[in-house]
Coordinates of C-alpha atoms and ligand atoms in Angstrom, one line a residue:
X1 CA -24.9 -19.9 -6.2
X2 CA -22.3 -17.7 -6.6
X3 CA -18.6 -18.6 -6.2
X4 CA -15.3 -17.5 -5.3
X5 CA -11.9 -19.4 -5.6
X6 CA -9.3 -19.9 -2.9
X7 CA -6.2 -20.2 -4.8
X8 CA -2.7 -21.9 -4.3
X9 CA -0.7 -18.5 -3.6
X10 CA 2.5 -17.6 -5.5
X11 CA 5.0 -16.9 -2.9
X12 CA 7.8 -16.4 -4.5
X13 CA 8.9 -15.6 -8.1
X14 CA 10.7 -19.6 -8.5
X15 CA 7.3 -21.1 -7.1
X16 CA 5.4 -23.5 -9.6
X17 CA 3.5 -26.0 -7.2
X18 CA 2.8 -25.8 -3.2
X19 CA 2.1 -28.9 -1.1
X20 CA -1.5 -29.0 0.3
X21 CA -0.5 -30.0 4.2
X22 CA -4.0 -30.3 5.3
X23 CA -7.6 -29.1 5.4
X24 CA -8.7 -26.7 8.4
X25 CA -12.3 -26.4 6.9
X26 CA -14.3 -29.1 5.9
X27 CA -16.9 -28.9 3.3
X28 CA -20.1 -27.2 4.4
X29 CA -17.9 -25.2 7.0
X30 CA -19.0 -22.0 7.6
X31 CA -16.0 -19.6 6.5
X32 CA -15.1 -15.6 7.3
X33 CA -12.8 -14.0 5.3
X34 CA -9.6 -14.5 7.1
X35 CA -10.3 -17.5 8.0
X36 CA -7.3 -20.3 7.7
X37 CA -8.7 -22.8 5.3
X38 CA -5.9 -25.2 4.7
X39 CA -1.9 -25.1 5.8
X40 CA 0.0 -25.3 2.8
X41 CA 4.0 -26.1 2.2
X42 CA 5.7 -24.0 0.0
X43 CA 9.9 -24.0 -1.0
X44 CA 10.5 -21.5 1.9
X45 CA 7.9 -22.4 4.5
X46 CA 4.5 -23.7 5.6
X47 CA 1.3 -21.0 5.6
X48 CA -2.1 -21.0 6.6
X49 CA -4.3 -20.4 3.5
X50 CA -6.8 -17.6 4.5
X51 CA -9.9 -17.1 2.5
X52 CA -10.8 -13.9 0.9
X53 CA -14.2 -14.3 1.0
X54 CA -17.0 -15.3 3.2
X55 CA -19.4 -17.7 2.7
X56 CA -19.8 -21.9 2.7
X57 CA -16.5 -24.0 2.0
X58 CA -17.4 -26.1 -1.3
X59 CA -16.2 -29.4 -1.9
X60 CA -11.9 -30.0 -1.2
X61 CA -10.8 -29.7 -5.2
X62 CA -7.3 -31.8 -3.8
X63 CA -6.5 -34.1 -1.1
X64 CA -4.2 -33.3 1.8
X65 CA -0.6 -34.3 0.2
X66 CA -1.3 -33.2 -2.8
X67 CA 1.3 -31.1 -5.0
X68 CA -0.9 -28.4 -6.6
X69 CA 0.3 -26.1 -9.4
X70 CA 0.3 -22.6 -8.5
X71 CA -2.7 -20.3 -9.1
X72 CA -5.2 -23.5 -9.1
X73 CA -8.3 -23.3 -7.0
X74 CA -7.7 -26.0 -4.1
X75 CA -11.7 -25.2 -3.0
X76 CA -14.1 -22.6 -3.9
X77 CA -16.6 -20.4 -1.5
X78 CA -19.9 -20.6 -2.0
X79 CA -22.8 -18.0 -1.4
X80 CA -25.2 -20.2 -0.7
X81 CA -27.7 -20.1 2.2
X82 CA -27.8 -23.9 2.4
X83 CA -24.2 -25.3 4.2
X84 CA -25.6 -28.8 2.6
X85 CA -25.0 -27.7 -1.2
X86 CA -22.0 -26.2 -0.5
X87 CA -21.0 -29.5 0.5
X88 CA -22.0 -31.3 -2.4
X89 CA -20.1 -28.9 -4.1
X90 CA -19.7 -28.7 -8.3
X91 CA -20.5 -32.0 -9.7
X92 CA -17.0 -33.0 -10.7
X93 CA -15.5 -33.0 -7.3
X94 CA -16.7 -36.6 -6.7
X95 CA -12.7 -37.6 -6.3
X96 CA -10.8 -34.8 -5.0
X97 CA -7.6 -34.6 -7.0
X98 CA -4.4 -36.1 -6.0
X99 CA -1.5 -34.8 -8.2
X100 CA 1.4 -36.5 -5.7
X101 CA 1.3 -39.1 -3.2
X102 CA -0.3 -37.6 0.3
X103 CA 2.8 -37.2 2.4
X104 CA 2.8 -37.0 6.4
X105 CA 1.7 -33.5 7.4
X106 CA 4.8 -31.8 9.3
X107 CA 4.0 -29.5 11.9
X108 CA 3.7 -26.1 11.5
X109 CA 6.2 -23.9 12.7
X110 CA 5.1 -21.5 15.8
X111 CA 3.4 -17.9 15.2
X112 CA 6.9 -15.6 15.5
X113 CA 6.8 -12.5 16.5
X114 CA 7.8 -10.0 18.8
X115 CA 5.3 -7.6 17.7
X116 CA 3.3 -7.0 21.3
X117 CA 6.8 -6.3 22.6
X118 CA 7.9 -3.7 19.8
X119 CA 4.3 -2.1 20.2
X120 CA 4.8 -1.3 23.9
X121 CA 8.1 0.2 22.7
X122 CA 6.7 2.0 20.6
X123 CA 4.0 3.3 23.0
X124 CA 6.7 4.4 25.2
X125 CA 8.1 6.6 22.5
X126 CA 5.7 8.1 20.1
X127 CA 2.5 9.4 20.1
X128 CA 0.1 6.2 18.6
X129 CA -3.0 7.1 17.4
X130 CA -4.8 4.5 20.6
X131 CA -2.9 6.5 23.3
X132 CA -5.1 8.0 25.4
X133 CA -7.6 9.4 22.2
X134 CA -10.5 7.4 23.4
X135 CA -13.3 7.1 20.7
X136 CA -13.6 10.5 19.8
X137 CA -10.6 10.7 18.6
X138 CA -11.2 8.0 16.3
X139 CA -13.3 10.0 14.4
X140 CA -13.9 12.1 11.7
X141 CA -14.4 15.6 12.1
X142 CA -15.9 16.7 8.7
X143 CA -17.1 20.2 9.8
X144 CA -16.8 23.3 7.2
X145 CA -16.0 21.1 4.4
X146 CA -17.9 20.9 1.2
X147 CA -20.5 17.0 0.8
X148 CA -19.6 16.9 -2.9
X149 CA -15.8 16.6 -2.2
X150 CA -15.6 15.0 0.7
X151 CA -18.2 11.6 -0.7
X152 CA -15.4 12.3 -4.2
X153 CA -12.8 11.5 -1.4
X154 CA -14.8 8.3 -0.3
X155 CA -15.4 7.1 -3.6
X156 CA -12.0 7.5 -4.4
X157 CA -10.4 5.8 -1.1
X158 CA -13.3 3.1 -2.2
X159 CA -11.8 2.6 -5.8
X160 CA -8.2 2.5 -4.3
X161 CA -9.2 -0.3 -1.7
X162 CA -11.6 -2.2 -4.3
X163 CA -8.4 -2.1 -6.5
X164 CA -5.7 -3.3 -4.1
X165 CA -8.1 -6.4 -3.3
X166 CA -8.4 -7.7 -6.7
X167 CA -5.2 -6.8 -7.6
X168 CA -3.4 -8.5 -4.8
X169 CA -5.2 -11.9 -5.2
X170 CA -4.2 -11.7 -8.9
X171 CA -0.9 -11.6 -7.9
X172 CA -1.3 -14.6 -5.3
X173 CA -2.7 -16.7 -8.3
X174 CA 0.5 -15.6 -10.4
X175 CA -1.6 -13.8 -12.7
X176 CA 0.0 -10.4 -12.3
X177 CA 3.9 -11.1 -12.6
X178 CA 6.4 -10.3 -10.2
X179 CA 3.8 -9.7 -7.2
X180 CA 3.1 -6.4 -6.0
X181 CA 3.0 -3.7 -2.9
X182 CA -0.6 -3.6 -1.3
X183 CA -1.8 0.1 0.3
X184 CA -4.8 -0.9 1.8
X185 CA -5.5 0.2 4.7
X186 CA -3.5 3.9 3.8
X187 CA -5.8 5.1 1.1
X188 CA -6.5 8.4 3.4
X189 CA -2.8 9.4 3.2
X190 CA -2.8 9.4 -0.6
X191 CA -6.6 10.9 -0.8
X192 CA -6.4 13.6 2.1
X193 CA -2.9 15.1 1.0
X194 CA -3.6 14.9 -2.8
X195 CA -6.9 16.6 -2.9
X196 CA -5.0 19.7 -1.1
X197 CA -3.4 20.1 -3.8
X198 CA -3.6 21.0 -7.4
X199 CA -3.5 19.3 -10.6
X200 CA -0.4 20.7 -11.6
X201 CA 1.2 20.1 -8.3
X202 CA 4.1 17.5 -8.7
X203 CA 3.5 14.4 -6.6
X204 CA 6.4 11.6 -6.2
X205 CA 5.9 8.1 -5.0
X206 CA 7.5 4.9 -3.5
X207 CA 7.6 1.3 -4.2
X208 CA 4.4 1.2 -2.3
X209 CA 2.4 3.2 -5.1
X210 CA -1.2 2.6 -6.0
X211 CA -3.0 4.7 -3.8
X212 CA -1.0 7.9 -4.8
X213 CA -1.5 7.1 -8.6
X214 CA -5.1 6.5 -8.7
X215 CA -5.5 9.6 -6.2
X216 CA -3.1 11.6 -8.3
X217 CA -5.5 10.6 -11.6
X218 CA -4.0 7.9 -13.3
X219 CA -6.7 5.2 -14.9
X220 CA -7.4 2.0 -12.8
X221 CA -7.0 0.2 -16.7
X222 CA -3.7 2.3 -17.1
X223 CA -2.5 1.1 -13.6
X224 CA -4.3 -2.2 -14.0
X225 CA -2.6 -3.1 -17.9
X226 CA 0.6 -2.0 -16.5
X227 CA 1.1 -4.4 -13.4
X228 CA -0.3 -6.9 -16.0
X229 CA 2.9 -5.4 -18.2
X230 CA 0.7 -5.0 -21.0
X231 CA 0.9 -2.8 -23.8
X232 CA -1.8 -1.0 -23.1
X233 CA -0.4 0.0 -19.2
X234 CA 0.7 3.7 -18.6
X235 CA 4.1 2.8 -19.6
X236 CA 3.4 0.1 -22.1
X237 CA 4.3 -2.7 -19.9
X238 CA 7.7 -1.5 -19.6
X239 CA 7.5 -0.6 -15.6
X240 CA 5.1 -2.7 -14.1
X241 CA 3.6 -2.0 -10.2
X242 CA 6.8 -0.2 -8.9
X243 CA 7.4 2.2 -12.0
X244 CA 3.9 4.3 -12.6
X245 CA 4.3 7.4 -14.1
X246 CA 2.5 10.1 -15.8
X247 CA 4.2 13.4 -16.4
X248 CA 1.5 15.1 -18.3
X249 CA -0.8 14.8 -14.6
X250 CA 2.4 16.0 -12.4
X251 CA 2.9 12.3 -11.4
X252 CA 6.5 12.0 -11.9
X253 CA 6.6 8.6 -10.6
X254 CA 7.0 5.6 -7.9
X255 CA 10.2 3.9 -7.9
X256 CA 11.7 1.0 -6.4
X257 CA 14.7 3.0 -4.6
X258 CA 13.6 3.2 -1.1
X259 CA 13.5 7.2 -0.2
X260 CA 14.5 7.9 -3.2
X261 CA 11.1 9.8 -4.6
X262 CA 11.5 12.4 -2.0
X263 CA 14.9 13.5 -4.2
X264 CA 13.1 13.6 -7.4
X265 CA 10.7 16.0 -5.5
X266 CA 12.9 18.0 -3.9
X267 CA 14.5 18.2 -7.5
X268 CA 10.7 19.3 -8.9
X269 CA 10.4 22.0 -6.2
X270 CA 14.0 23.7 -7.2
X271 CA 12.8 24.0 -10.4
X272 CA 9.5 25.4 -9.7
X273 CA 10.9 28.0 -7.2
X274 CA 13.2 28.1 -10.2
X275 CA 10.6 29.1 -12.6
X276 CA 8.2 31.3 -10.7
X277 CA 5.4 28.9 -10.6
X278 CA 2.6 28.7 -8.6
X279 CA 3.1 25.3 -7.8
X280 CA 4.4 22.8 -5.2
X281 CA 5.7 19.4 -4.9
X282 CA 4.5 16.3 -2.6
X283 CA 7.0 13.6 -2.0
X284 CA 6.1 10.2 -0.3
X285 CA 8.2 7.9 1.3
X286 CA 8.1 5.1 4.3
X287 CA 9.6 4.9 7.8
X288 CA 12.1 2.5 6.3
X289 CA 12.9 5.3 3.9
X290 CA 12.9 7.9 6.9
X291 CA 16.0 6.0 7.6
X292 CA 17.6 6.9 4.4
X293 CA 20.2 9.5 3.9
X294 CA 18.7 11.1 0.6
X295 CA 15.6 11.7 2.9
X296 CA 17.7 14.2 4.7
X297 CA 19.6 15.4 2.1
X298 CA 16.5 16.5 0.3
X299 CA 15.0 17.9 3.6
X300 CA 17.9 19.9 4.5
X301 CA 18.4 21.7 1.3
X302 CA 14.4 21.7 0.8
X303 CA 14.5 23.8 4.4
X304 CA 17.8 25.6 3.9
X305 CA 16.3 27.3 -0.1
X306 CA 12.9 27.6 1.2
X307 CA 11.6 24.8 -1.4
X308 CA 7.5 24.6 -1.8
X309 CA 8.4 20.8 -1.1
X310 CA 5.9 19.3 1.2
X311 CA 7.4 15.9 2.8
X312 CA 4.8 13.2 3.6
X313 CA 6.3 9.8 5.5
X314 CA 3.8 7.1 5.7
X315 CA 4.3 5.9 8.9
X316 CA 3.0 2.3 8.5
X317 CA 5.2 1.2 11.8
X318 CA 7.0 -1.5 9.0
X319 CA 9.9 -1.4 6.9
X320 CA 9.9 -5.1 5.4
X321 CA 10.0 -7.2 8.7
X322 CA 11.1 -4.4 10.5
X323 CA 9.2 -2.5 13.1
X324 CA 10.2 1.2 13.3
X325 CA 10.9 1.1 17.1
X326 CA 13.5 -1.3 16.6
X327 CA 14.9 1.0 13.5
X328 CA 14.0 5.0 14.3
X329 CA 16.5 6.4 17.5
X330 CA 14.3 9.7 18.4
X331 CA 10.4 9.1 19.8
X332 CA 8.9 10.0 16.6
X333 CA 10.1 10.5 12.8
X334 CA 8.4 14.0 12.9
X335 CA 11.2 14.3 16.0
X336 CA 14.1 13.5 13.3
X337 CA 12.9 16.3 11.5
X338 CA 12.1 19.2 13.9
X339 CA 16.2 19.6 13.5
X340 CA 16.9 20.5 10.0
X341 CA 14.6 24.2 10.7
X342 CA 11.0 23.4 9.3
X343 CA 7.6 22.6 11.1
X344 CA 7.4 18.9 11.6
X345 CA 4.0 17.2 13.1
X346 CA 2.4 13.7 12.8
X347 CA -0.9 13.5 12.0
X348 CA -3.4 10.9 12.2
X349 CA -3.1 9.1 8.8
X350 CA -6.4 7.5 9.1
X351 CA -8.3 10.5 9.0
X352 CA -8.9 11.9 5.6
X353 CA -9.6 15.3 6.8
X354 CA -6.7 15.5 9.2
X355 CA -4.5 14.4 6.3
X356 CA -6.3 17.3 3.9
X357 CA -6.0 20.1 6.6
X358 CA -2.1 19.2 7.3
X359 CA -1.3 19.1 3.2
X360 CA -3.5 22.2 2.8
X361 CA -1.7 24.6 5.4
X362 CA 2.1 22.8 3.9
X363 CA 1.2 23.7 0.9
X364 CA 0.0 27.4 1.6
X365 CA 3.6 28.2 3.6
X366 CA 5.4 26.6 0.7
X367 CA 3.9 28.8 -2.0
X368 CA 4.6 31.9 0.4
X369 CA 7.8 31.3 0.3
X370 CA 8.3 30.1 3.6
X371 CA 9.8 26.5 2.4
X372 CA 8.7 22.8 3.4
X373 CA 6.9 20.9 6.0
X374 CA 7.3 17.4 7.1
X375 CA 3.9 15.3 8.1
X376 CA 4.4 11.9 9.3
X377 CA 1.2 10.2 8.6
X378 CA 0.4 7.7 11.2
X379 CA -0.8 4.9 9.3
X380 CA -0.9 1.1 8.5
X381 CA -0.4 -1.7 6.1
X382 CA -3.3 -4.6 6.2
X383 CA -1.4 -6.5 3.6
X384 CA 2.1 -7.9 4.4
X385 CA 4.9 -5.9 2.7
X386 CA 4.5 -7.7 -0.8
X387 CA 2.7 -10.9 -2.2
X388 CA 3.7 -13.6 -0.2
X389 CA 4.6 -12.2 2.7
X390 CA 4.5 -14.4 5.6
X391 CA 3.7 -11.8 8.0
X392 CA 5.6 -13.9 10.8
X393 CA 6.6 -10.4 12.4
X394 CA 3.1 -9.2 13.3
X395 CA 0.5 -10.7 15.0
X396 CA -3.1 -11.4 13.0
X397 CA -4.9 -9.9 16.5
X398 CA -3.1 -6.1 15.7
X399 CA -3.9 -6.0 12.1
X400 CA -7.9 -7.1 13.0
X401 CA -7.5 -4.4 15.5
X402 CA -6.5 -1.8 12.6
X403 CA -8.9 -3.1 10.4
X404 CA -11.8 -3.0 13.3
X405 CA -11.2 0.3 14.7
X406 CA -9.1 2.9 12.6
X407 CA -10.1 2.1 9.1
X408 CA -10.0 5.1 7.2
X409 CA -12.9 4.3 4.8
X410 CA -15.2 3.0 7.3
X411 CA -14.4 6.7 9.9
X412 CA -15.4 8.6 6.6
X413 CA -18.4 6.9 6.1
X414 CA -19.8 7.0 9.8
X415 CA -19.5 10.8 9.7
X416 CA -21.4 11.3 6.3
X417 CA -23.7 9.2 7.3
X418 CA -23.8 11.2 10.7
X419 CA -24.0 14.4 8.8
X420 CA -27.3 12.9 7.0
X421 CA -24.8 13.5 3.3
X422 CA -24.7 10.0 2.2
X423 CA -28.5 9.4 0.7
X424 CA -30.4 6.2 1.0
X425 CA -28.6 3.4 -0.6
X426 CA -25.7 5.6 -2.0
X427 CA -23.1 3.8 -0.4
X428 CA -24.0 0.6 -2.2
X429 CA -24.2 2.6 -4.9
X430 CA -20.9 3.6 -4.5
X431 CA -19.6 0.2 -3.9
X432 CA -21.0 -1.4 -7.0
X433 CA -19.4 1.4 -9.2
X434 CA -16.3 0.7 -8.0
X435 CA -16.5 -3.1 -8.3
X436 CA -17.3 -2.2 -11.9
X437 CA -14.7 0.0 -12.7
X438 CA -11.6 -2.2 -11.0
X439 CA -13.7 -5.3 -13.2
X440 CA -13.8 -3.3 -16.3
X441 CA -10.0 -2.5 -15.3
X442 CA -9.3 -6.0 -15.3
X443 CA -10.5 -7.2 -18.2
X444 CA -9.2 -4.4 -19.8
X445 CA -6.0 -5.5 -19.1
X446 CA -6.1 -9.3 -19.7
X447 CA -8.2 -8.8 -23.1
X448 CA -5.0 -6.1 -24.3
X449 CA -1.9 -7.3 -26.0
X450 CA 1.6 -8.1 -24.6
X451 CA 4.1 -5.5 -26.0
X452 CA 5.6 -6.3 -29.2
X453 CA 9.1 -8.3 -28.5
X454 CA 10.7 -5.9 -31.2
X455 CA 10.2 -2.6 -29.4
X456 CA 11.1 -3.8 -26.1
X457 CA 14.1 -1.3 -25.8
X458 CA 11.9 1.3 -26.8
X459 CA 10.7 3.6 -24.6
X460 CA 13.1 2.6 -21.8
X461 CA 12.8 5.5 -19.8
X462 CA 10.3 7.2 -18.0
X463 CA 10.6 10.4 -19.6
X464 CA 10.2 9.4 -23.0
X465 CA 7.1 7.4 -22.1
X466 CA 5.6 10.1 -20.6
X467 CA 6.1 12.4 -23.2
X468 CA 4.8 9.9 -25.9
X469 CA 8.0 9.5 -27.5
Ligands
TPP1 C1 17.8 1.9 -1.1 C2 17.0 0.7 -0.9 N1 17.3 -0.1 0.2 C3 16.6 -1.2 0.5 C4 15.6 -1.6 -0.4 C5 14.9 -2.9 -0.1 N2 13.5 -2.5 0.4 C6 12.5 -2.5 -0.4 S1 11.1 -2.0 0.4 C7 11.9 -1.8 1.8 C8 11.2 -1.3 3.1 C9 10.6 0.0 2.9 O1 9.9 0.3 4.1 P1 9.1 1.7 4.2 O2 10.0 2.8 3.7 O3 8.6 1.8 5.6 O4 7.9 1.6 3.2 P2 6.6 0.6 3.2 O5 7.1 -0.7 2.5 O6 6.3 0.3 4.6 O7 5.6 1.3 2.4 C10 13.2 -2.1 1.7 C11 14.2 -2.1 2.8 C12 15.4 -0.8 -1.5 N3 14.4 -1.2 -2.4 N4 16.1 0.3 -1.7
MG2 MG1 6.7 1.3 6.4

């Protein structure tokens, strides 16, 4: 029977234990992933618990009012066919723990949000992918394009989603320090954009990260080691999730400053243009970053030198808490743009192909000579903005209706397997090679050392990393 843990999340970097409220599945209970299993109290609020899995709710491993240390499992999800053995649950769960006297359950707080309200906003100003498309628009037109790449492309988005899933419950249980920045949900920005382009094309990141690197070539066990902050991580545990880097595959980097990649990029391009090469540079950023000035610092000098600079914005309608109607004055960020002299358009950022196609023609004008071009990529976060997040400014019913209708890996999918390119059992093929590589990643990174405390001001910066030094 196999089993799956439901953890007691870190929320916060000063969390050791969370208060078990109460149980909203009983043993035997039939449970879908996002389903809220208990309602937990932390330091800074009360949460539903949501299980990552489907399957049977095992035996409770703690009693309601219990204090339970952070990262232990509070119940575990079973596989099994019978509802009744889940229910017995493992043998030693005759007494369900009790680490603190049961205190009275308080109430949870009320669902805020004004998301429904920003979203009609937002309808009312920009073009949404939902507004008037209908279902064809949703999907994928994969015409002219060549099977090999385009199931590399799925694979690829696959790996990046497989990744962000295990990596994001390792940092709920506290086993990857200092939590992290989920992309799933936008692996077909980072996939479409960076198969335009070539290898020794210069691609910048944000604080939002993982789907450019693995995209961009770097290892899931060198990504993997270094959220760990091992030795063994692309920048010998030095960086962790927000500092991946690579200079030797033209991945010069995410960083933590928001909009602050698109200058290092700008930067990459000046020297290229610089140097003759036949080469351009791809710089990511968010909507909250579209609301930087460095953003249009870059952009205006990008346009004003003819840079080959190619400007991506992830739309993913949040900055933090923050939805970009409430922060963005013109209809669209691609609007914002259109002034500083350059073609600006948004593109649908859940279509891989639509993605590739924009990147592709950027990238041709930029190494003509004819400067930069600024895609907003419509696109959308399923996880909150880091571990922990409450997600108190969206409601559960918009990000089910992402997940259900626009997901990027599951449009690619339908049209290979429309176009008869996907062979019989290849996609679960597919799916149990990635779950194998993001395991092997794992254990990769928890079997390798810690780095050694007397070289922990070497290497410091990025650029003597990445250069071996
Ligand atoms: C210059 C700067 N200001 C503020 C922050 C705090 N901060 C971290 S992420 C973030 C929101 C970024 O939103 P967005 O650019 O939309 O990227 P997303 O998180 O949606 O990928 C903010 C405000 C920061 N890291 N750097
Ligand atoms: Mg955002």
């Amino acid at each position: 029977m196999a089993k799956q843990e439901v953890v007691m999340p870190a929320l916060g970097m000063a969390m050791t234990h969370g208060t078990l409220l109460q149980w909203m599945k009983q043993a035997g209970d039939r449970v879908e992933i996002g389903d809220p299993v208990a309602e937990v109290e932390t330091d800074k609020a009360n949460i539903e618990l949501e299980s990552e899995f489907s399957g049977f709710l095992g035996a409770h491993l703690f009693e309601a009012g219990a204090l339970v240390p952070v990262g232990a499992a509070v119940a575990e999800i079973l596989d099994s066919e019978t509802p009744e053995a889940a229910a017995a649950g493992p043998a030693d769960s005759a007494a369900a723990k009790t680490l603190a006297p049961a205190k009275p359950v308080k109430q949870a707080p009320k669902h805020k949000t004004s998301a429904a309200a920003d979203r009609e906003e937002f309808r009312q100003k920009a073009v949404l992918l939902d507004k008037d498309a209908g279902a064809a628009a949703l999907e994928t037109d994969i015409t002219g394009l060549p099977a090999e790449e385009l199931v590399e492309w799925l694979q690829t988005m696959m790996l990046i989603r497989e990744f962000e899933t295990v990596s994001d419950r390792l940092a709920l249980s506290g086993k990857i320090p200092g939590g992290m920045h989920s992309a799933a949900g936008q692996e077909a920005v980072a996939v479409g954009s960076i198969r335009a382009l070539a290898p020794t094309d210069i691609v910048t990141s944000s604080h939002r990260s993982h789907h450019h690197s693995l995209a961009k070539g770097l290892t899931p066990r060198s990504v993997m080691a270094e959220l760990f902050g091992k030795e063994t991580g692309i920048l010998g545990g030095r960086g962790g999730h927000m500092h991946l880097a690579d200079f030797d595959i033209g991945l010069f980097g995410s960083n933590g400053i928001v909009g602050g990649g698109l200058g290092l990029a700008m930067g990459a391009s000046l020297a290229s243009k610089m140097r003759h090469l036949d080469q351009v540079a791809l710089g990511f950023f968010g909507d909250g970053g579209a609301n930087t000035g460095r953003v249009w610092e870059s952009i205006n000098l990008a346009s004003l030198w003819k840079l080959p600079l190619i400007v991506i914005c992830e739309n993913n309608l949040y900055a933090v808490e923050t939805h970009v109607a409430r922060a963005t004055a013109s209809d669209t960020i691609a609007g914002h743009a259109a002034g500083f002299s350059l073609p600006a358009l948004q593109v649908d950022g859940q279509d891989v192909v639509a993605v590739y196609k924009a990147t592709s023609a950027a990238r041709r004008r930029a190494l003509d000579g004819d400067g930069p071009t600024f895609i907003e990529a419509l696109t959308y976060r399923y996880k909150g903005h880091n571990t922990g997040d409450r997600e108190t400014y969206r409601t559960k019913d918009e990000v089910d209706d992402w997940r259900a209708t626009k997901d990027p890996i599951a449009r690619l999918t339908r049209a290979l397997e429309g176009a008869g390119i996907l062979s019989d059992g290849q996609l679960d093929q597919m799916t149990e090679s990635v779950q194998a590589t993001v395991e092997d990643a794992v254990t990769f990174a928890e079997a390798s050392a810690w780095p050694d405390i007397a070289t922990a001001s070497d290497r410091v910066t990025g650029l003597a990393v990445a250069h071996g030094a």
